Amino acid sequence: MEQTTIAAIATAPGESGIGIVRMSGPESLATLQRVFRTTRGREKKSFAARHLYLGYVVDEKEQMLDQVLVTYMPGPNSYTGEDVVEINSHGGALITREILALLLRLGVRLAEPGEFTQRAFLNGKLDLMQAEAVIDLIQAKSKTALEQAGRLLRGELSERVLAIREQIMGLLATAAASIDFPEHDIPEITSRRMLEGLEEAIHQVELLLSTSFAGRVLREGLQVAIVGRPNVGKSSLLNALVGKERAIVTDIAGTTRDVIEEYFSVAGIPIRLLDTAGLRETEDPVERIGVSLAQQTMQEADLVLVVIDQSRPLEREDLTTLAAVKEQRRFVVLNKRDLPLGLSAADEERLAQERVFRVAAISGEGLDELRAAIADLVLQGILQPDSPFVANVRQEQLLREALGSLRAAEQTVASGWPLDMVQIDLQAAADRLGEMVGLKASPGLAQEIFSRFCIGK
Ligand code: GDP
């Protein structure tokens, strides 16, 4: 268990109404007693738990630093599970820094990023998924993401994961007990129950996994790549969607060489728009870099907008682009609808299978329909039943591994092998789920997760 007492400024840097310096550890109370004076300038020995006290912070020479409100939260009923003291001072980076410096001179150590939450984790106040939810709360880009992180913080996902793990442990017990049966004498019914139990666990894990798309959309927003050959109006479309001049719009083919990134939001979900150089064949090395970036961006996108200039017949490059995104969620945007139609009947035929939007990026015509369709996609992704989402790649990966082990076990039982042979797979599945909530987290992992916090959290 940690023995040092740590401190940090818990509020964001810069000017603010109040600033909070937080301390956690065994010396918190003693340190508070040394620096706190009542409004009458007296020392104060006893602090009732979770009461607010008005007074002053004084330095070693009894010089007043600021008027403050302090709270003492004795462990284990505190955020970290240790004795915690919070000193609310007047805002301003300087005052909080001076108070912090005073505490450090008195032997308190500066907290590492995330160390408060790490201690909370080590003291069993939070599990790993809840700790990750704290990061999400701090970094949340949207209101829905905030609510979701709140849900995670309350431990709803942890409960689900632990329930599945419990169920697997039950199956494991059955499998272990089956060793006691003489060979060939495993009751049929045990085998069938095992299979049913495995199917149920697999179903539950799959359900959780199916929420990971939503989780990612909430966390990072929906990634939308805009592709198409030069001059069809990709940059104009990007500008029209985000509503400001950002991408360079020109008449020279191939000007947008970098991937340009912009955000707009739908239902509080950030939509990350990526305008690419298009997929043209080119000899120009700079442009070639752009093309390969475009390819990568396109493949990673949740949605691809294939922009086509409808005032001209389809070109080979339009068709290559369409073919390249065949496997992806995509909308075809027929741009420049203000100009006379240049697509041939055969071209229209080719596009018949696609979800088509006819727009004029230049005037904004038709964009509302496109925006609405993107919004639908987002909502479809996230408005699942009121269930917690798998929040990040680490959790998703562990779930996939657990699923793999469960499927292997299912295969073993279905092929009629002795039940005790599924023990290793079941144990592996249970371990992966345990790791999700941090039951078996390696110190390195916890370190890695907590280092993503900002100082003071
Ligand atoms: P990109 O190379 O695909 O990014 O295309 P740009 O956005 O740079 O546009 C190429 C040219 O098409 C510019 O001259 C735009 O003004 C023009 N353009 C873009 N959208 C429209 C539109 O809806 N109607 C018309 N008439 N011209 C457009």
Coordinates of C-alpha atoms and ligand atoms in Angstrom, one line a residue:
M1 CA 0.0 0.0 0.0
E2 CA 1.2 3.5 -0.8
Q3 CA 2.6 5.3 2.2
T4 CA 3.5 8.7 0.8
T5 CA 1.1 11.7 0.8
I6 CA 0.6 13.3 -2.6
A7 CA -0.8 16.6 -3.7
A8 CA -1.7 18.3 -7.0
I9 CA -3.8 21.1 -8.3
A10 CA -7.1 19.5 -9.3
T11 CA -8.6 22.3 -11.3
A12 CA -7.7 23.3 -14.9
P13 CA -4.8 25.7 -15.3
G14 CA -5.6 29.3 -15.9
E15 CA -7.9 31.9 -14.4
S16 CA -11.1 30.6 -12.7
G17 CA -13.4 31.4 -9.9
I18 CA -11.9 28.9 -7.5
G19 CA -9.0 26.6 -7.6
I20 CA -8.7 23.3 -5.8
V21 CA -5.5 21.7 -4.4
R22 CA -6.0 18.1 -3.5
M23 CA -4.0 16.0 -1.1
S24 CA -4.2 12.3 -0.4
G25 CA -2.3 10.0 2.0
P26 CA -1.6 9.5 5.7
E27 CA -0.1 12.9 6.3
S28 CA -3.0 14.8 4.7
L29 CA -4.6 15.8 8.0
A30 CA -1.4 16.7 9.8
T31 CA -0.4 18.8 6.8
L32 CA -3.7 20.6 6.8
Q33 CA -3.4 21.3 10.5
R34 CA 0.0 22.9 9.8
V35 CA -1.2 25.3 7.1
F36 CA -4.8 26.1 8.1
R37 CA -5.8 28.9 10.4
T38 CA -9.3 29.7 11.4
T39 CA -10.9 33.1 10.6
R40 CA -9.7 34.2 14.0
G41 CA -6.2 33.2 13.2
R42 CA -6.1 30.1 15.4
E43 CA -4.8 26.7 14.7
K44 CA -7.3 24.0 14.3
K45 CA -6.8 20.4 15.4
S46 CA -10.0 18.6 14.7
F47 CA -11.8 18.5 11.4
A48 CA -15.2 16.8 11.2
A49 CA -15.4 14.5 8.2
R50 CA -16.6 16.1 5.0
H51 CA -17.4 19.5 6.6
L52 CA -16.4 22.8 5.0
Y53 CA -14.2 25.1 7.0
L54 CA -13.6 28.7 6.2
G55 CA -10.2 30.1 7.1
Y56 CA -6.7 30.9 5.8
V57 CA -3.7 29.1 4.5
V58 CA -0.5 30.3 6.0
D59 CA 3.1 29.5 5.1
E60 CA 6.0 28.5 7.4
K61 CA 6.3 32.1 8.5
E62 CA 2.6 32.4 9.3
Q63 CA 2.2 34.6 6.2
M64 CA -1.3 34.4 4.8
L65 CA -1.5 33.0 1.3
D66 CA -5.2 33.1 0.7
Q67 CA -8.6 32.7 2.3
V68 CA -9.8 29.2 1.7
L69 CA -12.5 26.6 2.3
V70 CA -11.1 23.2 3.3
T71 CA -12.6 19.8 3.5
Y72 CA -11.2 16.7 5.2
M73 CA -12.4 13.3 3.9
P74 CA -10.9 10.5 6.1
G75 CA -10.3 7.2 4.4
P76 CA -11.7 4.8 3.4
N77 CA -14.8 6.9 2.6
S78 CA -13.0 9.2 0.1
Y79 CA -12.3 9.2 -3.6
T80 CA -8.9 7.5 -3.2
G81 CA -9.8 5.4 -0.2
E82 CA -7.1 7.3 1.8
D83 CA -7.3 10.4 3.9
V84 CA -8.1 13.2 1.5
V85 CA -7.9 17.0 2.0
E86 CA -9.2 19.5 -0.5
I87 CA -8.3 23.2 -0.3
N88 CA -10.5 25.5 -2.3
S89 CA -8.7 28.8 -2.8
H90 CA -9.6 31.8 -4.9
G91 CA -8.9 31.0 -8.5
G92 CA -5.8 32.0 -10.3
A93 CA -2.9 29.9 -11.3
L94 CA -0.5 31.7 -9.0
I95 CA -2.4 31.2 -5.7
T96 CA -3.0 27.5 -6.2
R97 CA 0.6 27.0 -7.3
E98 CA 1.8 28.8 -4.1
I99 CA -0.4 26.6 -1.9
L100 CA 0.8 23.5 -3.7
A101 CA 4.5 24.6 -3.4
L102 CA 3.9 25.1 0.4
L103 CA 2.6 21.6 0.8
L104 CA 5.5 20.2 -1.2
R105 CA 8.0 22.1 1.1
L106 CA 6.2 20.4 4.0
G107 CA 7.2 16.9 2.6
V108 CA 4.2 16.1 0.5
R109 CA 5.0 14.7 -2.9
L110 CA 3.7 16.0 -6.2
A111 CA 1.2 13.5 -7.6
E112 CA 1.8 11.9 -11.0
P113 CA -0.9 12.2 -13.6
G114 CA -3.8 9.9 -12.7
E115 CA -2.2 9.0 -9.3
F116 CA -5.3 9.9 -7.3
T117 CA -7.4 7.6 -9.5
Q118 CA -4.7 4.9 -9.4
R119 CA -4.8 4.9 -5.7
A120 CA -8.6 4.7 -5.8
F121 CA -8.1 1.6 -8.0
L122 CA -5.5 0.1 -5.8
N123 CA -7.7 0.6 -2.8
G124 CA -10.7 -1.1 -4.5
K125 CA -12.7 2.1 -4.9
L126 CA -12.9 1.7 -8.7
D127 CA -12.3 -1.1 -11.1
L128 CA -10.2 -0.6 -14.2
M129 CA -13.2 0.1 -16.5
Q130 CA -14.5 2.7 -14.1
A131 CA -11.0 4.3 -14.0
E132 CA -11.1 4.4 -17.8
A133 CA -14.5 6.0 -17.6
V134 CA -13.0 8.8 -15.5
I135 CA -10.6 9.5 -18.4
D136 CA -13.5 9.4 -20.8
L137 CA -15.4 11.8 -18.6
I138 CA -12.5 14.2 -18.7
Q139 CA -12.1 13.9 -22.4
A140 CA -15.7 13.5 -23.5
K141 CA -16.4 15.4 -26.7
S142 CA -20.2 15.0 -26.6
K143 CA -23.1 15.0 -24.1
T144 CA -24.0 11.4 -25.0
A145 CA -20.4 10.3 -24.4
L146 CA -20.5 12.0 -21.0
E147 CA -23.6 10.1 -20.1
Q148 CA -22.1 6.9 -21.2
A149 CA -18.9 7.5 -19.2
G150 CA -21.1 8.2 -16.2
R151 CA -22.8 4.9 -16.7
L152 CA -19.5 3.1 -16.9
L153 CA -18.3 4.9 -13.8
R154 CA -21.4 3.6 -12.0
G155 CA -20.1 0.1 -12.9
E156 CA -22.9 -1.1 -15.0
L157 CA -20.6 -2.6 -17.6
S158 CA -18.5 -4.1 -14.9
E159 CA -21.5 -5.8 -13.5
R160 CA -22.4 -7.3 -16.8
V161 CA -18.9 -8.6 -17.4
L162 CA -18.6 -10.0 -13.9
A163 CA -22.0 -11.8 -14.3
I164 CA -20.8 -13.5 -17.5
R165 CA -17.5 -14.4 -15.8
E166 CA -19.5 -15.9 -12.9
Q167 CA -21.5 -18.0 -15.3
I168 CA -18.3 -19.3 -16.9
M169 CA -16.8 -20.1 -13.5
G170 CA -19.9 -22.3 -12.9
L171 CA -19.3 -24.1 -16.2
L172 CA -15.7 -24.5 -15.2
A173 CA -16.7 -26.2 -11.9
T174 CA -18.9 -28.6 -13.9
A175 CA -16.1 -29.4 -16.2
A176 CA -13.7 -30.0 -13.3
A177 CA -16.2 -32.2 -11.6
S178 CA -16.6 -34.3 -14.7
I179 CA -13.2 -35.7 -14.1
D180 CA -14.6 -37.8 -11.3
F181 CA -16.9 -39.5 -13.7
P182 CA -15.6 -42.7 -15.2
E183 CA -14.8 -42.3 -18.9
H184 CA -17.8 -42.9 -21.3
D185 CA -20.0 -42.4 -18.4
I186 CA -20.6 -38.7 -18.6
P187 CA -24.3 -38.1 -18.2
E188 CA -25.7 -36.9 -21.5
I189 CA -27.5 -34.2 -19.7
T190 CA -24.3 -32.7 -18.2
S191 CA -22.9 -32.4 -21.7
R192 CA -26.0 -30.8 -23.0
R193 CA -26.2 -28.3 -20.1
M194 CA -22.6 -27.4 -20.7
L195 CA -23.3 -26.7 -24.4
E196 CA -26.3 -24.6 -23.5
G197 CA -24.3 -22.7 -20.9
L198 CA -21.5 -22.0 -23.4
E199 CA -24.0 -20.8 -26.0
E200 CA -25.5 -18.4 -23.5
A201 CA -22.1 -17.1 -22.5
I202 CA -21.1 -16.7 -26.2
H203 CA -24.3 -14.8 -26.8
Q204 CA -23.7 -12.5 -23.9
V205 CA -20.2 -11.7 -25.0
E206 CA -21.3 -11.1 -28.6
L207 CA -24.0 -8.7 -27.3
L208 CA -21.3 -6.7 -25.5
L209 CA -19.1 -6.8 -28.5
S210 CA -21.8 -5.5 -30.7
T211 CA -21.9 -2.3 -28.7
S212 CA -18.3 -1.5 -29.5
F213 CA -19.1 0.4 -32.7
A214 CA -21.4 2.6 -30.7
G215 CA -18.7 3.0 -28.0
R216 CA -16.2 4.1 -30.6
V217 CA -18.6 6.5 -32.3
L218 CA -19.3 8.1 -28.9
R219 CA -15.7 8.3 -28.0
E220 CA -14.2 9.4 -31.2
G221 CA -17.1 10.4 -33.3
L222 CA -18.1 9.0 -36.6
Q223 CA -15.3 9.0 -39.2
V224 CA -16.5 10.1 -42.5
A225 CA -14.1 10.0 -45.5
I226 CA -14.8 12.1 -48.6
V227 CA -13.4 10.6 -51.7
G228 CA -13.7 11.2 -55.4
R229 CA -11.6 12.3 -58.3
P230 CA -10.1 15.8 -58.5
N231 CA -12.4 18.7 -59.1
V232 CA -15.7 16.9 -58.4
G233 CA -16.2 19.2 -55.4
K234 CA -14.9 17.3 -52.3
S235 CA -13.5 20.4 -50.6
S236 CA -16.6 22.4 -51.4
L237 CA -18.7 19.6 -49.9
L238 CA -16.6 19.5 -46.8
N239 CA -16.9 23.3 -46.4
A240 CA -20.6 23.2 -47.0
L241 CA -21.1 20.5 -44.4
V242 CA -19.0 22.2 -41.7
G243 CA -20.2 25.6 -42.7
K244 CA -16.9 27.5 -43.1
E245 CA -14.0 28.0 -45.4
R246 CA -11.4 25.6 -44.5
A247 CA -10.3 23.4 -47.3
I248 CA -8.7 25.1 -50.3
V249 CA -11.1 25.2 -53.2
T250 CA -9.5 25.5 -56.6
D251 CA -10.0 24.7 -60.3
I252 CA -6.7 22.9 -60.6
A253 CA -7.0 19.1 -60.4
G254 CA -5.3 17.4 -57.4
T255 CA -4.8 20.4 -55.2
T256 CA -6.0 18.8 -52.0
R257 CA -3.0 16.7 -51.3
D258 CA -3.1 16.3 -47.6
V259 CA -6.0 14.7 -45.7
I260 CA -8.0 17.6 -44.4
E261 CA -9.9 17.1 -41.2
E262 CA -12.9 18.9 -39.9
Y263 CA -15.6 18.3 -37.3
F264 CA -19.2 19.0 -37.2
S265 CA -21.7 17.4 -34.9
V266 CA -25.0 15.6 -35.1
A267 CA -27.1 14.9 -32.1
G268 CA -24.1 15.8 -29.9
I269 CA -21.9 13.3 -31.6
P270 CA -18.8 14.6 -33.3
I271 CA -18.6 13.7 -37.0
R272 CA -15.0 13.7 -38.2
L273 CA -14.9 14.6 -41.9
L274 CA -11.8 13.7 -43.8
D275 CA -11.3 15.1 -47.3
T276 CA -8.8 13.1 -49.2
A277 CA -6.8 13.5 -52.4
G278 CA -8.8 11.0 -54.3
L279 CA -7.5 7.8 -55.8
R280 CA -6.0 8.9 -59.1
E281 CA -3.1 7.2 -60.7
T282 CA -0.2 9.6 -60.6
E283 CA 3.5 9.9 -61.3
D284 CA 3.9 12.9 -59.0
P285 CA 5.5 11.6 -55.8
V286 CA 3.9 14.1 -53.6
E287 CA 0.5 13.4 -55.0
R288 CA 1.2 9.7 -54.6
I289 CA 1.6 10.1 -50.9
G290 CA -1.8 11.8 -50.9
V291 CA -3.3 8.9 -52.8
S292 CA -2.1 6.3 -50.4
L293 CA -3.2 8.4 -47.4
A294 CA -6.6 8.6 -49.1
Q295 CA -6.7 4.9 -49.4
Q296 CA -5.9 4.3 -45.8
T297 CA -8.4 7.0 -44.6
M298 CA -11.0 5.4 -46.7
Q299 CA -10.5 2.0 -45.3
E300 CA -10.6 3.2 -41.7
A301 CA -13.7 5.3 -42.2
D302 CA -17.1 4.4 -40.7
L303 CA -18.8 6.0 -43.7
V304 CA -17.4 6.9 -47.1
L305 CA -18.9 9.7 -49.2
V306 CA -18.1 9.1 -52.8
V307 CA -18.4 12.4 -54.6
I308 CA -19.2 12.4 -58.3
D309 CA -19.6 15.3 -60.6
Q310 CA -23.0 14.8 -62.2
S311 CA -22.4 17.4 -64.9
R312 CA -20.0 15.0 -66.7
P313 CA -20.1 11.4 -67.8
L314 CA -18.6 8.9 -65.3
E315 CA -14.9 8.5 -65.7
R316 CA -12.8 5.5 -65.1
E317 CA -11.5 6.9 -61.8
D318 CA -15.1 7.3 -60.5
L319 CA -15.7 3.6 -61.1
T320 CA -12.4 2.6 -59.5
T321 CA -13.3 4.6 -56.4
L322 CA -16.7 3.0 -56.3
A323 CA -15.2 -0.4 -56.6
A324 CA -12.6 0.4 -53.9
V325 CA -15.4 1.1 -51.3
K326 CA -17.6 -1.8 -52.2
E327 CA -17.3 -3.4 -48.8
Q328 CA -17.9 -0.2 -46.9
R329 CA -20.8 1.8 -45.6
R330 CA -21.1 4.4 -48.3
F331 CA -23.2 7.2 -49.8
V332 CA -22.8 8.4 -53.4
V333 CA -23.0 12.2 -53.5
L334 CA -23.8 13.5 -57.0
N335 CA -22.5 17.0 -56.9
K336 CA -23.1 20.1 -59.1
R337 CA -26.8 19.5 -59.5
D338 CA -27.1 23.1 -60.5
L339 CA -25.4 22.3 -63.8
P340 CA -27.0 20.4 -66.7
L341 CA -26.9 16.6 -66.2
G342 CA -23.9 15.0 -67.9
L343 CA -24.3 11.4 -66.7
S344 CA -25.4 9.0 -69.4
A345 CA -28.3 6.6 -69.0
A346 CA -25.8 3.8 -68.6
D347 CA -24.1 5.8 -65.8
E348 CA -27.4 6.2 -64.0
E349 CA -27.9 2.5 -64.4
R350 CA -24.5 1.9 -62.8
L351 CA -25.5 4.0 -59.8
A352 CA -28.9 2.5 -59.4
Q353 CA -27.7 0.1 -56.6
E354 CA -26.2 2.9 -54.6
R355 CA -27.7 5.2 -52.0
V356 CA -27.5 8.5 -53.9
F357 CA -27.8 12.1 -52.8
R358 CA -28.0 14.8 -55.4
V359 CA -26.5 18.1 -54.1
A360 CA -24.9 21.3 -55.1
A361 CA -22.1 21.9 -52.6
I362 CA -21.7 25.4 -53.9
S363 CA -25.2 26.5 -52.9
G364 CA -26.0 24.0 -50.2
E365 CA -28.9 22.5 -52.1
G366 CA -29.7 18.9 -51.1
L367 CA -27.3 18.9 -48.2
D368 CA -30.0 18.7 -45.5
E369 CA -31.0 15.2 -46.8
L370 CA -27.3 14.2 -46.7
R371 CA -26.9 15.5 -43.1
A372 CA -30.1 13.7 -42.0
A373 CA -28.8 10.4 -43.5
I374 CA -25.5 10.8 -41.6
A375 CA -27.5 11.6 -38.4
D376 CA -29.6 8.4 -38.9
L377 CA -26.5 6.4 -39.1
V378 CA -25.0 7.9 -36.0
L379 CA -28.2 7.3 -34.0
Q380 CA -28.6 3.8 -35.3
G381 CA -25.1 3.2 -34.0
I382 CA -25.6 4.6 -30.6
L383 CA -29.3 4.5 -29.7
Q384 CA -29.2 0.9 -28.7
P385 CA -31.2 -0.2 -25.7
D386 CA -30.2 1.5 -22.6
S387 CA -27.2 -0.6 -22.2
P388 CA -23.6 0.2 -21.3
F389 CA -21.1 0.2 -24.2
V390 CA -17.8 -1.4 -24.5
A391 CA -15.7 1.7 -24.2
N392 CA -12.3 1.1 -25.8
V393 CA -10.0 -1.0 -27.8
R394 CA -8.5 -2.7 -24.8
Q395 CA -11.9 -3.9 -23.6
E396 CA -12.9 -4.9 -27.1
Q397 CA -9.7 -6.9 -27.6
L398 CA -10.2 -8.8 -24.3
L399 CA -13.8 -9.6 -25.2
R400 CA -12.7 -11.0 -28.6
E401 CA -10.2 -13.2 -26.9
A402 CA -12.8 -14.4 -24.4
L403 CA -15.1 -15.1 -27.3
G404 CA -12.5 -17.1 -29.1
S405 CA -11.9 -19.3 -26.0
L406 CA -15.6 -19.9 -25.5
R407 CA -16.0 -20.9 -29.1
A408 CA -13.1 -23.3 -28.8
A409 CA -14.7 -24.8 -25.7
E410 CA -18.1 -25.1 -27.5
Q411 CA -16.4 -26.9 -30.4
T412 CA -14.8 -29.4 -28.0
V413 CA -18.0 -30.2 -26.3
A414 CA -20.0 -30.4 -29.5
S415 CA -17.4 -32.9 -30.9
G416 CA -18.0 -35.1 -27.9
W417 CA -14.7 -34.8 -26.2
P418 CA -14.6 -35.3 -22.4
L419 CA -15.8 -32.3 -20.6
D420 CA -12.7 -31.8 -18.5
M421 CA -10.9 -30.8 -21.8
V422 CA -12.6 -27.5 -21.9
Q423 CA -11.2 -26.3 -18.6
I424 CA -8.2 -24.5 -20.1
D425 CA -10.4 -22.6 -22.6
L426 CA -13.0 -21.7 -19.9
Q427 CA -10.3 -20.5 -17.6
A428 CA -8.8 -18.4 -20.3
A429 CA -12.2 -16.8 -21.1
A430 CA -12.8 -16.1 -17.4
D431 CA -9.3 -14.6 -17.1
R432 CA -9.9 -12.3 -20.0
L433 CA -13.2 -11.0 -18.6
G434 CA -11.5 -10.6 -15.2
E435 CA -8.8 -8.5 -16.9
M436 CA -11.4 -6.3 -18.3
V437 CA -12.5 -5.1 -14.9
G438 CA -8.9 -5.3 -13.6
L439 CA -9.2 -8.4 -11.5
K440 CA -6.0 -9.7 -13.1
A441 CA -4.5 -6.6 -14.5
S442 CA -0.7 -6.4 -14.7
P443 CA 0.9 -3.5 -12.9
G444 CA 2.1 -2.3 -16.3
L445 CA -1.4 -2.1 -17.7
A446 CA -2.7 -0.1 -14.7
Q447 CA 0.3 2.2 -15.1
E448 CA -0.4 2.7 -18.8
I449 CA -4.0 3.5 -18.2
F450 CA -3.4 5.9 -15.3
S451 CA -0.7 7.8 -17.1
R452 CA -3.3 9.0 -19.6
F453 CA -4.9 11.1 -16.9
C454 CA -4.0 14.6 -16.3
I455 CA -2.3 15.6 -13.1
G456 CA -4.6 16.2 -10.2
K457 CA -7.0 13.4 -11.2
Ligands
GDP1 P1 -12.1 18.8 -55.2 O1 -10.9 18.9 -56.0 O2 -12.9 17.6 -55.4 O3 -11.9 19.1 -53.7 O4 -13.1 20.0 -55.8 P2 -13.3 21.5 -55.2 O5 -14.2 21.5 -54.1 O6 -12.0 22.2 -55.2 O7 -14.1 22.1 -56.4 C1 -13.7 22.1 -57.8 C2 -14.4 23.1 -58.6 O8 -15.8 22.7 -58.7 C3 -14.4 24.5 -58.0 O9 -14.3 25.4 -59.0 C4 -15.8 24.6 -57.3 O10 -16.2 25.9 -57.2 C5 -16.6 23.8 -58.2 N1 -17.8 23.3 -57.6 C6 -17.9 22.6 -56.4 N2 -19.2 22.3 -56.1 C7 -20.0 22.8 -57.1 C8 -21.4 22.8 -57.3 O11 -22.2 22.3 -56.6 N3 -21.8 23.4 -58.5 C9 -20.9 24.0 -59.3 N4 -21.4 24.6 -60.4 N5 -19.6 24.0 -59.1 C10 -19.1 23.4 -58.0

